[in-house]
Coordinates of C-alpha atoms in Angstrom, one line a residue:
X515 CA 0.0 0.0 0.0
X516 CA 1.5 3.4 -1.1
X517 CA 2.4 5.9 1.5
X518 CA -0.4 8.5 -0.4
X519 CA -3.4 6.2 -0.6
X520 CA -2.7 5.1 2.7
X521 CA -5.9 6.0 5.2
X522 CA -5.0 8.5 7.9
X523 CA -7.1 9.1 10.8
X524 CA -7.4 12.6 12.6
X525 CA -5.6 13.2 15.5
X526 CA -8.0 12.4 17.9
X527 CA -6.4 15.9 19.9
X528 CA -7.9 18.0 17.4
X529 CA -10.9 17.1 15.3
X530 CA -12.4 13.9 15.0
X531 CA -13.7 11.4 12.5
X532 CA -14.9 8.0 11.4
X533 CA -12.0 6.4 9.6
X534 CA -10.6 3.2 11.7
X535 CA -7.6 4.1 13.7
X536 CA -3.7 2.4 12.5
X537 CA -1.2 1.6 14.9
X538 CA 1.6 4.7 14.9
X539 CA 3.8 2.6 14.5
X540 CA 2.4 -0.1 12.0
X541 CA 5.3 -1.9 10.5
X542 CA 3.4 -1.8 6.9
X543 CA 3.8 2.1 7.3
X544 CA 7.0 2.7 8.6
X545 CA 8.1 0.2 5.9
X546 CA 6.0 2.1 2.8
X547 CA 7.2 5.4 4.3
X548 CA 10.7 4.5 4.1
X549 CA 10.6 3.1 0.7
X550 CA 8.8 6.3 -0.6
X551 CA 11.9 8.0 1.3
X552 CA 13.9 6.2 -1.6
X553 CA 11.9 7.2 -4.5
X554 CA 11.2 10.0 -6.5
X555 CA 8.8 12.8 -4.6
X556 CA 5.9 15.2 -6.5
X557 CA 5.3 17.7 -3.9
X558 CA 2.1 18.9 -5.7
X559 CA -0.8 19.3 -3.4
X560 CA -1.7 22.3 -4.2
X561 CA -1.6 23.5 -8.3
X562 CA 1.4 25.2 -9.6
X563 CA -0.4 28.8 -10.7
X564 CA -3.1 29.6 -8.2
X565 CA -3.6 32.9 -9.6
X566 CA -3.0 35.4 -6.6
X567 CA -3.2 37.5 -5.2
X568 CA -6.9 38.6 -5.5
X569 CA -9.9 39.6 -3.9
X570 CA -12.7 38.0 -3.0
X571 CA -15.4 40.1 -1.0
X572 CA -14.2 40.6 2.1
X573 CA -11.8 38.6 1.6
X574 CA -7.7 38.3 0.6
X575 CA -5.7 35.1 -1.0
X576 CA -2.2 35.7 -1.1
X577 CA 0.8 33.5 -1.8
X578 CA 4.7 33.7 -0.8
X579 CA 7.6 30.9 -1.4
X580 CA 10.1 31.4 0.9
X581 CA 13.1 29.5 1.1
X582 CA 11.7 26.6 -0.8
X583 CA 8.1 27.0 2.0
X584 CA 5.1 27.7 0.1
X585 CA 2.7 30.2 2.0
X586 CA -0.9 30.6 1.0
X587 CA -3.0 32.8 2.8
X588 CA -6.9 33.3 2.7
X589 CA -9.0 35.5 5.3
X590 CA -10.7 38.6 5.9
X591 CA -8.4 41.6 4.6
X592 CA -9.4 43.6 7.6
X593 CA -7.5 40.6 9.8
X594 CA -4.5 40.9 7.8
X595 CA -2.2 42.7 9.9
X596 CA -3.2 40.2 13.2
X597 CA -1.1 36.9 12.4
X598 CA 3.0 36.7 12.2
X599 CA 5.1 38.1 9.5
X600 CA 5.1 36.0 6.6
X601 CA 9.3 35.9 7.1
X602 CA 9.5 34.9 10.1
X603 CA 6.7 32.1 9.9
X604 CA 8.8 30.7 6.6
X605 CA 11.8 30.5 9.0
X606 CA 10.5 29.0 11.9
X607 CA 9.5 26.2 9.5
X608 CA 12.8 26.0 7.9
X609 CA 14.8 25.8 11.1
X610 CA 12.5 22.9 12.1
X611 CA 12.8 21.1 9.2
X612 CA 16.5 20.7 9.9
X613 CA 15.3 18.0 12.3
X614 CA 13.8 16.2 10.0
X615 CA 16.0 14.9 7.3
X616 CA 14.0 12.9 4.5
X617 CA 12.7 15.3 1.8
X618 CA 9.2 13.4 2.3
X619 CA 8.4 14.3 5.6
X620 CA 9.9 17.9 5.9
X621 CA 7.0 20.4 5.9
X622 CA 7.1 22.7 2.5
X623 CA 3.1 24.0 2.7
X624 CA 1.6 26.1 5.4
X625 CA -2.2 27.2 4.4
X626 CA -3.3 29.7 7.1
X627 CA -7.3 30.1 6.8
X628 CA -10.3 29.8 9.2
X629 CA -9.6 26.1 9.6
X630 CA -8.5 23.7 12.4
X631 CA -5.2 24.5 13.5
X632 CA -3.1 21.4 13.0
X633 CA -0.6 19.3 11.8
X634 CA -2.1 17.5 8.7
X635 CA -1.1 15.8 5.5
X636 CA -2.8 16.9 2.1
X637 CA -2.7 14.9 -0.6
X638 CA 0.2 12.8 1.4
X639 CA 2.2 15.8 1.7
X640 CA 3.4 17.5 5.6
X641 CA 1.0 20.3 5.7
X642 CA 0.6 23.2 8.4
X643 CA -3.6 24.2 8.7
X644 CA -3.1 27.6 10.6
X645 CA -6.4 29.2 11.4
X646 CA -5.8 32.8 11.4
X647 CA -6.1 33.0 15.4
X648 CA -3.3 30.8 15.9
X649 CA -0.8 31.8 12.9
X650 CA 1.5 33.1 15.5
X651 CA 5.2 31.8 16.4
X652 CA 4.6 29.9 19.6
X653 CA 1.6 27.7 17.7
X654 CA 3.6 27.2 14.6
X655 CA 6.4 26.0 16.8
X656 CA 3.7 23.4 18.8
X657 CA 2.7 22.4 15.4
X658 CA 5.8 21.5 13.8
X659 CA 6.6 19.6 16.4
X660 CA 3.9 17.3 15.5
X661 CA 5.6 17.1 12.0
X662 CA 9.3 16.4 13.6
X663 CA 7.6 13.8 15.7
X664 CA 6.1 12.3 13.0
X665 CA 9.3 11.9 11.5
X666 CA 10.9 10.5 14.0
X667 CA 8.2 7.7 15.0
X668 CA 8.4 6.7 11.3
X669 CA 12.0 6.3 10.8
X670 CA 13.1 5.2 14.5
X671 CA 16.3 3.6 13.0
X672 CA 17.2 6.8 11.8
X673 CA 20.1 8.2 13.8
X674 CA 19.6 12.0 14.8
X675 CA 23.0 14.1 14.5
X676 CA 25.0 11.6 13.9
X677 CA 25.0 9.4 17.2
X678 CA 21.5 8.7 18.1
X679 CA 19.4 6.1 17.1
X680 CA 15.8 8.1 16.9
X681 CA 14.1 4.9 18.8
X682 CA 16.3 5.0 21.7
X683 CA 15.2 9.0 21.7
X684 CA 11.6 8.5 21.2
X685 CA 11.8 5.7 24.1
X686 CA 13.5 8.5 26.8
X687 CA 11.0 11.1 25.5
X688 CA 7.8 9.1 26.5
X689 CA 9.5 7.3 29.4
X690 CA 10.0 10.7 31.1
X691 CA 6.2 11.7 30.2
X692 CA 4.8 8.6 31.8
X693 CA 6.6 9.3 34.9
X694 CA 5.6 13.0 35.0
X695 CA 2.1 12.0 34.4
X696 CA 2.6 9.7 37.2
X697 CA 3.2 12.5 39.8
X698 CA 0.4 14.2 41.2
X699 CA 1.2 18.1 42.3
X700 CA -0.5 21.2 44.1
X701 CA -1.1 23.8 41.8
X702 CA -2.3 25.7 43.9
X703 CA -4.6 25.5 47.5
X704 CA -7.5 24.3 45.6
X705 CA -6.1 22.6 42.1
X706 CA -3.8 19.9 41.7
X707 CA -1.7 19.5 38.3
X708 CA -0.3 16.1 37.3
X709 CA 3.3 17.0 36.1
X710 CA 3.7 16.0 32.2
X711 CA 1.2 19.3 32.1
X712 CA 4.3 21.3 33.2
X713 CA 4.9 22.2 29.4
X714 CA 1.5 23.5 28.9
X715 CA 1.3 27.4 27.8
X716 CA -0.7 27.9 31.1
X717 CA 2.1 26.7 33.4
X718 CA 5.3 28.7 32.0
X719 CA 3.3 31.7 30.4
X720 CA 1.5 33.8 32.1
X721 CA -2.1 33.9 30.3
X722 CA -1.4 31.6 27.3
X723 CA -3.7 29.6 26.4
X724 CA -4.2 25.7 27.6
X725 CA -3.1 23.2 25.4
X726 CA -3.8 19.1 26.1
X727 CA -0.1 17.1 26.7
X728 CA -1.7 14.3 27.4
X729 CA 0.2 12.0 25.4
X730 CA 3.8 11.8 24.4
X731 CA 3.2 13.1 20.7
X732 CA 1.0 16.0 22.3
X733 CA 3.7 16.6 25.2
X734 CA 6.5 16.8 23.1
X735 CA 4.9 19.4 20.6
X736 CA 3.9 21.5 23.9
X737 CA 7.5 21.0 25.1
X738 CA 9.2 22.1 22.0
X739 CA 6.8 25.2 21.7
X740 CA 8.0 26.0 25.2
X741 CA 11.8 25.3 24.6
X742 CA 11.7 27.2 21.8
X743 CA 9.5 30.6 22.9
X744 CA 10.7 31.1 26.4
X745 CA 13.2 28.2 27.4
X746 CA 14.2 30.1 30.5
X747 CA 10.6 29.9 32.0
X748 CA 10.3 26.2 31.0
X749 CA 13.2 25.8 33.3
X750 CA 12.0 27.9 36.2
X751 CA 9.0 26.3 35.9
X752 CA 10.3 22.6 36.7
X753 CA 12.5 24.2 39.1
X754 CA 9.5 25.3 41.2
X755 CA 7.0 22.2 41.0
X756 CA 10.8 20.1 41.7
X757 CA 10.0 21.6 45.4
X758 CA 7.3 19.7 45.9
X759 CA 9.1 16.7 44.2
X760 CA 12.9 16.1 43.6
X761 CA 12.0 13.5 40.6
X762 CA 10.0 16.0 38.5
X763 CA 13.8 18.4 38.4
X764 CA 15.4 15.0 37.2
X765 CA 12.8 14.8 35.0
X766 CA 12.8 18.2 33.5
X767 CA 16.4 18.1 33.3
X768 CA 16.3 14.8 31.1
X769 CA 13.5 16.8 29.0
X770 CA 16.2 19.7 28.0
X771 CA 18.8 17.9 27.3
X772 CA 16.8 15.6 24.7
X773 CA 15.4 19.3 23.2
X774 CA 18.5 20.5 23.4
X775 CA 20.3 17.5 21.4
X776 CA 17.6 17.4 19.0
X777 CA 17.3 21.3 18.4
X778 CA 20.7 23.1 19.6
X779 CA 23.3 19.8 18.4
X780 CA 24.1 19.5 22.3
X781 CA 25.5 16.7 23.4
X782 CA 23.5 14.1 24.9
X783 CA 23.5 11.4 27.2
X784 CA 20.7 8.9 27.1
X785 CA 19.2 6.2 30.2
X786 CA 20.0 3.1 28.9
X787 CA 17.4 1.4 31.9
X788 CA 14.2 3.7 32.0
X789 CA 12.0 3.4 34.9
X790 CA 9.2 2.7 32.5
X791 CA 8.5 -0.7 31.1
X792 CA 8.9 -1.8 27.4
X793 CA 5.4 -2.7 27.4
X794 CA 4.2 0.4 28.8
X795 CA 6.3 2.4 26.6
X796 CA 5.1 0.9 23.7
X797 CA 1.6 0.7 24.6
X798 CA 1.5 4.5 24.9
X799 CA 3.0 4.6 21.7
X800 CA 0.6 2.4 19.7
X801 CA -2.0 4.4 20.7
X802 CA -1.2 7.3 19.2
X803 CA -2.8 8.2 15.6
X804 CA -1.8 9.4 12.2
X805 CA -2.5 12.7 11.2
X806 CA -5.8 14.1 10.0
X807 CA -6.0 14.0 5.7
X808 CA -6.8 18.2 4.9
X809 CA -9.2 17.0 1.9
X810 CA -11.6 14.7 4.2
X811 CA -12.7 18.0 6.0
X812 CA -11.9 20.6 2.9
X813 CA -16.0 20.5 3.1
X814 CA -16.2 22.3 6.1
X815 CA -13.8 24.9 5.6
X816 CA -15.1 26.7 2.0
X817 CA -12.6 29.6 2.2
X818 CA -9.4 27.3 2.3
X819 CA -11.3 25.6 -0.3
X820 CA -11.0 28.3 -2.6
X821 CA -8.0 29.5 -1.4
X822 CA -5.9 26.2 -3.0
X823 CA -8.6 26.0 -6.4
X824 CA -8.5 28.9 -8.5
X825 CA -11.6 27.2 -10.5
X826 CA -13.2 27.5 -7.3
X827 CA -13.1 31.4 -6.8
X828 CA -13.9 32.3 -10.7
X829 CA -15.3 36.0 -9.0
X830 CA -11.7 36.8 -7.4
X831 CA -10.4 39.8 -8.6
X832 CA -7.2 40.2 -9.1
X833 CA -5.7 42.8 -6.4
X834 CA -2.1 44.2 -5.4
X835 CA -0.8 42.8 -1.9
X836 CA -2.5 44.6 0.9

């Protein structure tokens, strides 16, 4: 079965749907995945000449290609000025992508339109969905850390910067979120955290907005967001829950330094005996899902619809950049 006919369920964190969930780590997908690795790629999920910019009503389509990142935007020209330069969205992209090797699973499309923010493949290609709300750095950060872990679960003999095997990484990665999630802590005198929700935008910035780590694939995406926006509060953060438990400092501290390996080229020294049990680890990973397919829910979402088919906004008039 071919990596792009292959069914993909939605992440079950974002949206939901009715196709049958696969195993994250099927063998008969990390083995097509690979093979397609090998083989020649079409990146073509969205036609060559779009014809933009234009106008439609209210509404703006633009497009930009920036250092090889293809940026399409569609919403209300009056909301223009609200979401992240286009520059430096193209470069937080293309610094992530550096941790992610194979041509097929580095992310070259980000559509931002009213749409569900996520991680997503369309037509079988790494896709960004930004709605406009969220096109800012910290959520672009979260969501290509979905796309980096994807990479990673799918090639786990793949060694990351030379001297790690990306198994043995994955494997510390949810061995310290299983423990965190283990320890219960006081939030506060009338809430109670467990730990793995440490990373979460509530816990290290003051009034950001809650996320859900509550697996490893949505842990590590809320870890990376933090690592990468404000690492010094990340840090204080575990520093102050360590306190009420010495294990969640250790913890922490094992968390940075896999970030920092996998992001900054640090050196890294890995547990060769986790706390956790093979069959635990494992069984947390199994459970986690592919990523949503952008044209089972293009339906629902009529302006990104016409923002990626020109034969689909015949009325656009063609306009200057705003």
């Amino acid at each position: 079965m071919s990596y792009h006919s292959r069914v993909y369920r939605q992440r079950n964190t974002h949206v939901h749907d009715d196709v049958k969930p696969q195993p994250f780590f099927s063998n008969q997908q990390i083995n097509s995945v690979q093979r397609l690795a090998t083989a020649d790629i079409q990146r073509d999920p969205v036609p060559a000449n779009l014809k933009l910019p234009c106008k439609w009503g209210d509404y703006f389509f633009e497009e930009y290609k920036i250092a090889g990142i293809r940026i399409l935007i569609g919403m209300a020209e009056a909301d223009r000025k609200s979401i992240a330069p286009v520059k430096e969205i193209a470069a937080r992209i293309e610094a992530d992508n550096k941790a992610i090797p194979l041509e097929a699973f580095k992310v070259k499309t980000c559509i931002i339109s009213p749409n569900t923010t996520r991680f997503a493949l369309f037509k079988g290609e790494p896709t960004l969905m930004i709605d406009p709300a969220d096109a800012n750095l910290p959520s672009l950060s979260h969501e290509m850390g979905h796309a980096v872990f994807h990479y990673l679960s799918h090639n786990r003999n793949a060694t990351i910067n030379k001297s790690t095997k990306s198994e043995d990484w994955i494997l510390n990665l949810t061995d310290i979120f299983l423990q965190l999630r283990g320890i219960t802590l006081k939030k506060d005198k009338d809430a109670e955290i467990t730990a793995n929700q440490i990373v979460d935008p509530t816990e290290w910035s003051p009034g950001g907005r809650a996320e859900h780590p509550t697996d490893v694939d949505e842990f590590f995406a809320s870890a990376k967001e933090a690592f990468q926006t404000d690492k010094k509060a990340l840090e204080s953060t575990f520093e102050k829950y360590g306190k009420q438990d010495k294990k969640v400092t250790e913890l922490g501290n094992r968390l940075m330094a896999l970030l920092s390996f996998l992001f900054m080229n640090n050196k890294l020294t890995l547990k060769k005996t986790l706390a956790t049990g093979k069959e635990k680890l494992n069984e947390q990973l199994d459970n986690l899902v592919e990523p949503s397919k952008v044209e089972d829910t293009m339906g629902a979402h009529a302006l990104t619809a016409k923002l990626v088919d020109p034969d689909d906004r015949k009325n656009c008039k063609p306009s200057a950049m705003p």
